[in-house]
Short mmCIF file of C-alpha atoms in Angstrom, two decimals:
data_model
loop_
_atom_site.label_atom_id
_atom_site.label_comp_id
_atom_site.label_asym_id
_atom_site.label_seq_id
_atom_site.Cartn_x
_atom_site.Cartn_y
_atom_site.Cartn_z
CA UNK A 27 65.48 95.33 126.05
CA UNK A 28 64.70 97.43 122.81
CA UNK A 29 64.42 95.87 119.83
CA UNK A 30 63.71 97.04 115.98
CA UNK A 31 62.49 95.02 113.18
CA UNK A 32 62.31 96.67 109.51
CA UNK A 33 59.48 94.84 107.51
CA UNK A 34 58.91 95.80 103.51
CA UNK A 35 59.15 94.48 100.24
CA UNK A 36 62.54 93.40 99.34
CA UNK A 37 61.97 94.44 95.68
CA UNK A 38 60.57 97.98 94.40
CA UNK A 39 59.94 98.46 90.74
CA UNK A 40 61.77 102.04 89.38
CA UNK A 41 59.94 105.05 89.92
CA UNK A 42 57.46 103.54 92.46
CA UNK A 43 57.96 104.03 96.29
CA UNK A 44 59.67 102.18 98.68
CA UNK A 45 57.74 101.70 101.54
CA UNK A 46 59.32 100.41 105.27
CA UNK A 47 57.81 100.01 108.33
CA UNK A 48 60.11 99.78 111.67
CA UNK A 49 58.43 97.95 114.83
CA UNK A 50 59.75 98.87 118.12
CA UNK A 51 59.29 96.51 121.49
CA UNK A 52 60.20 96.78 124.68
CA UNK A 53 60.14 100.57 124.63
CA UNK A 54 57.32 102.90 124.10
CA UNK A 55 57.78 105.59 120.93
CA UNK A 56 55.29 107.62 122.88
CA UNK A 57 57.66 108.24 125.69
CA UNK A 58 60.48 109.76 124.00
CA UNK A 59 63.86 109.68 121.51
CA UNK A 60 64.23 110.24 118.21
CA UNK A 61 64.03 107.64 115.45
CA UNK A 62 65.95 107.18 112.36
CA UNK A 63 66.45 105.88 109.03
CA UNK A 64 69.74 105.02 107.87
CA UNK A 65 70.78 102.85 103.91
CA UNK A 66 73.89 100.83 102.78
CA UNK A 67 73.73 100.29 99.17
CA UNK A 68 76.07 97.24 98.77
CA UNK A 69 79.28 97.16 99.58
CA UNK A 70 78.86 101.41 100.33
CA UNK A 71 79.18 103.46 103.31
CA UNK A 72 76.48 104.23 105.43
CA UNK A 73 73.80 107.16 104.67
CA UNK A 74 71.57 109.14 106.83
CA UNK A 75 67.77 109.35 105.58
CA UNK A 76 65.71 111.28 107.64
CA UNK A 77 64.68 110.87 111.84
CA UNK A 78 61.20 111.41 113.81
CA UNK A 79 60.18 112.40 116.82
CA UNK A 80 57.34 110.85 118.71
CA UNK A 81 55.45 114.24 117.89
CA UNK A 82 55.91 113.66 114.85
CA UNK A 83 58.17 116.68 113.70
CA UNK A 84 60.79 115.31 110.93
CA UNK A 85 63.88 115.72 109.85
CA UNK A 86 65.08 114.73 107.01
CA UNK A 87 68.79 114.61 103.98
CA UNK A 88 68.19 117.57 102.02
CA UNK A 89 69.87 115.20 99.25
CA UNK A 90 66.55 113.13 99.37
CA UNK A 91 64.39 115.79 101.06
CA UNK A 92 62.05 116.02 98.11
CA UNK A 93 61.25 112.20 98.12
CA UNK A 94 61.17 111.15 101.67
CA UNK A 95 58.36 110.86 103.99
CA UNK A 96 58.75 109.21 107.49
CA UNK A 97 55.50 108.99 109.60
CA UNK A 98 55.00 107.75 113.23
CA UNK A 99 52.08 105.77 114.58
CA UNK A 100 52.18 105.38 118.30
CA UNK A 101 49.38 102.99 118.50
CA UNK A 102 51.16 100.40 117.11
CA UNK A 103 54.84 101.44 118.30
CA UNK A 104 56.43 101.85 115.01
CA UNK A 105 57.71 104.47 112.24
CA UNK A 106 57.90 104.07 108.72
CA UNK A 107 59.81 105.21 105.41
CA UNK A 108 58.41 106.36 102.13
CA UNK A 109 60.62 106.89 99.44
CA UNK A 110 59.15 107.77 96.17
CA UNK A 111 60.21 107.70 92.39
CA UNK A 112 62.97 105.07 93.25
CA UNK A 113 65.98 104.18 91.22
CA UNK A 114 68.57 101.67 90.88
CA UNK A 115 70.35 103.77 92.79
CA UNK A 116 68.15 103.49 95.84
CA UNK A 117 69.01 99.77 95.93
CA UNK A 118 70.48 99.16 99.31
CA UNK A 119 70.07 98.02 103.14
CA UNK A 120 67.59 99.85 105.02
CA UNK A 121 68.12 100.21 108.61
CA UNK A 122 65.94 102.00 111.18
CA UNK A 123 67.91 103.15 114.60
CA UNK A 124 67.02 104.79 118.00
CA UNK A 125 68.41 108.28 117.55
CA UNK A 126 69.47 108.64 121.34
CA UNK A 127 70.63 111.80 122.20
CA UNK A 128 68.64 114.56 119.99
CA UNK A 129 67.75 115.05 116.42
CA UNK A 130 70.17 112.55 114.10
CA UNK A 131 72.66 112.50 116.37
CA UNK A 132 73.66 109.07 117.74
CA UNK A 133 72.32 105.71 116.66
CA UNK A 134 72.50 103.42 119.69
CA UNK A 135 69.69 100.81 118.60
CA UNK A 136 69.50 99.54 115.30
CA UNK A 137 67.14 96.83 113.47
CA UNK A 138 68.87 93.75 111.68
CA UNK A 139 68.22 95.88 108.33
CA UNK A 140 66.46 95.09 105.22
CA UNK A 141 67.70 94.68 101.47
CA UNK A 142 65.57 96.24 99.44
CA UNK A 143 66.12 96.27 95.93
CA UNK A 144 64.79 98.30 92.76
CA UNK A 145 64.43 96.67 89.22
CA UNK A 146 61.77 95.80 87.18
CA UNK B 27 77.35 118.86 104.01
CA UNK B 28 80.13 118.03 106.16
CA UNK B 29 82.60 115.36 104.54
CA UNK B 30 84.18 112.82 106.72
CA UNK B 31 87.74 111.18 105.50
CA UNK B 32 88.76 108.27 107.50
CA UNK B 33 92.15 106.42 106.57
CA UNK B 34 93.47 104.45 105.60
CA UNK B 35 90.89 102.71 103.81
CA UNK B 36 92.00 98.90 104.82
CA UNK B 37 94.77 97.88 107.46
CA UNK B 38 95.91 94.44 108.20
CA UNK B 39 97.15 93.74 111.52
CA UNK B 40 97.71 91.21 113.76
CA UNK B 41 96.22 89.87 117.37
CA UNK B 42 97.54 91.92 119.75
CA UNK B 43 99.02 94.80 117.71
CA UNK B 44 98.01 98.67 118.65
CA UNK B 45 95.48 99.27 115.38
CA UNK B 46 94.79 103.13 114.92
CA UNK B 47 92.25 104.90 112.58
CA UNK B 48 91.61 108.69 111.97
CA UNK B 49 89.04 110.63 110.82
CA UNK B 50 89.26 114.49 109.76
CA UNK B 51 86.37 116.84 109.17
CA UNK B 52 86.25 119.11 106.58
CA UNK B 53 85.39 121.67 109.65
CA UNK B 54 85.47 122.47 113.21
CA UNK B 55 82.80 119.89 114.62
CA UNK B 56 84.05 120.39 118.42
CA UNK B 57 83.74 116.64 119.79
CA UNK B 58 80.14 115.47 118.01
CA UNK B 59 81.70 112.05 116.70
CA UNK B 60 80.34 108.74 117.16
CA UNK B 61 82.39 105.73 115.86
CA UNK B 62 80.48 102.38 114.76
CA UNK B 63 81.78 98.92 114.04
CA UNK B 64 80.44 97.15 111.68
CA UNK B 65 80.64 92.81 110.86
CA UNK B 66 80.05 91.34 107.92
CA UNK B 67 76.05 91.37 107.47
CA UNK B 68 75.29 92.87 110.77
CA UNK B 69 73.93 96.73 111.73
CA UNK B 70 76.74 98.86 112.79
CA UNK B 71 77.19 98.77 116.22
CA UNK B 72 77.81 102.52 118.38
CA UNK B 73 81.22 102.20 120.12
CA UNK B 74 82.31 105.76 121.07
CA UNK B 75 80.22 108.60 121.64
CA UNK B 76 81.31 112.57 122.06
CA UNK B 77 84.80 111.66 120.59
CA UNK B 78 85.73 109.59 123.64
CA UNK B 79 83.11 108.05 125.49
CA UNK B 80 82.68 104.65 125.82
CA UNK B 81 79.07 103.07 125.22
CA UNK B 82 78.47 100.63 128.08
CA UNK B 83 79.14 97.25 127.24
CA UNK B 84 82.00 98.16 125.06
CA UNK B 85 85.83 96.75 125.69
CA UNK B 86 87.81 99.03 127.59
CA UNK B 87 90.95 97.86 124.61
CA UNK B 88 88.60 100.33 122.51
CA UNK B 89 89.04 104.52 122.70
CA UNK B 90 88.69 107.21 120.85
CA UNK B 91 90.40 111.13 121.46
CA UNK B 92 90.46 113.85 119.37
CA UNK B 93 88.54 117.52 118.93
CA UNK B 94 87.81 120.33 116.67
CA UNK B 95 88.17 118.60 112.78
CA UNK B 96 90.93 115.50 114.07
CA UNK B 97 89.64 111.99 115.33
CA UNK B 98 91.57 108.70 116.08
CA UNK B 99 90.15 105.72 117.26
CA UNK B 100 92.33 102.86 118.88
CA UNK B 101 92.09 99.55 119.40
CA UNK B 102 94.96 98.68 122.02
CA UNK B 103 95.48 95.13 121.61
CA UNK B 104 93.42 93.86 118.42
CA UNK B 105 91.54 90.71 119.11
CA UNK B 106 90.14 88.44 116.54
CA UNK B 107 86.25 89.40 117.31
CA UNK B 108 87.42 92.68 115.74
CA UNK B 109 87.31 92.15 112.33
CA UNK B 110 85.05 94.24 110.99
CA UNK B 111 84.38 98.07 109.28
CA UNK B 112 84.81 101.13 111.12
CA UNK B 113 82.86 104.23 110.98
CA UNK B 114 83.14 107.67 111.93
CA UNK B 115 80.05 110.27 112.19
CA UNK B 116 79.83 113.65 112.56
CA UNK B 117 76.31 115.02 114.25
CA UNK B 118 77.74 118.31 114.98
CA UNK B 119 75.73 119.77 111.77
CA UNK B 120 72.79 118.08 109.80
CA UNK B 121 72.83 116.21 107.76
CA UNK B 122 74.73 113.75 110.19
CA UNK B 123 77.27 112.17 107.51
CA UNK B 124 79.87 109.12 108.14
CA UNK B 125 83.03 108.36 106.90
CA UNK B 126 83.61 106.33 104.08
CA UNK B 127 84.70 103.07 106.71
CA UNK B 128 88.04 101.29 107.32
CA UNK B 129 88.11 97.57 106.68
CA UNK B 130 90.31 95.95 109.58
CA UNK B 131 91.84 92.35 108.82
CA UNK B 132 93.55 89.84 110.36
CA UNK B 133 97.38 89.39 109.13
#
């Protein structure tokens, strides 16, 4: 079945970038869906970060537009998350989901998540 | 953005009781809302689909009705394996956006 595994450092110093990788098995990225990242800072709700498309085209929160990058790499099956100039406030879970039906629509897939947190 | 409100905020119930949640949009999102559970340190887990579809695998005691900017989401006889946070999510406009949860416990 698909699976997702988030890999990254758990801690970020403030104002460097977060960086996440999300490895997909038993499905190919290549051959469709959408794929998304999603954070829980603790004990929060549940935020949207940006989804990809095996293309490549990208959409991402206009709240965190201007920091965001998420890139694909079909060779080895997985997407990944930059977020730069991080804060205290970025401290949180980081999930990545399959985005089933379209562009951030439904999350049907999700990896076991990741705490990441920022402090020096 | 489009602001989800879920109440209440917690609810205590007990095994076998009729549990019921709503969310409201702050507009018209027709029926594009999912609802997630969520257990203590797991990923959230896609339940309902549309407003009222069922994800395979998921316990018929669990449904969901509702259009336009009204949701409610049922569970019919609460079980103990239930315990856990609730989510709506709108994907009728982006940015998706979810509720703010509903903590279900155990009386």
């Amino acid at each position: 079945q698909v699976q997702l595994q988030e890999s990254g450092p758990g801690l970020v110093k403030p104002s460097e970038t977060l960086s996440l990788t999300c490895a997909v098995s038993g499905y190919s990225i290549s051959s469709g869906y959408y794929w998304g990242w999603i954070r829980q800072p603790p004990g929060k709700g549940l935020e949207w970060i940006g989804s990809i498309y095996h293309s490549g085209s990208t959409y991402y929160n206009p709240s965190l537009k201007s920091r965001v990058t998420i890139s694909v790499d079909t060779s080895k099956n997985q997407f990944s998350l930059k977020l730069s100039s991080v804060t205290a406030a970025d401290t949180a879970v980081y999930y990545c989901a399959r985005d089933r039906d379209g562009f951030a629509t439904s999350f049907d897939i999700w990896g076991q998540g990741t705490m990441v947190t920022v402090s020096s | 953005d489009i602001q989800m409100t879920q109440s209440p905020s917690s609810l205590s119930a007990s095994v076998g009781d009729r549990v019921t949640i709503t969310c409201q949009a702050s507009q018209d999102i027709s029926n594009y809302l999912n609802w997630y559970q969520q257990k203590p340190g797991k990923a959230p887990k896609l339940l309902i689909y549309d407003a009222s579809n069922l994800e395979t695998g998921v316990p018929s005691r669990f449904s969901g009705s509702g259009s336009g900017t009204d949701f409610t989401f049922t569970i019919s006889s609460l079980q103990p394996e239930d315990i856990a946070t609730y989510y709506c999510q709108q994907y009728d406009n982006l940015p998706p956006t979810f509720g703010q949860g509903t903590k279900l416990e155990i009386k």
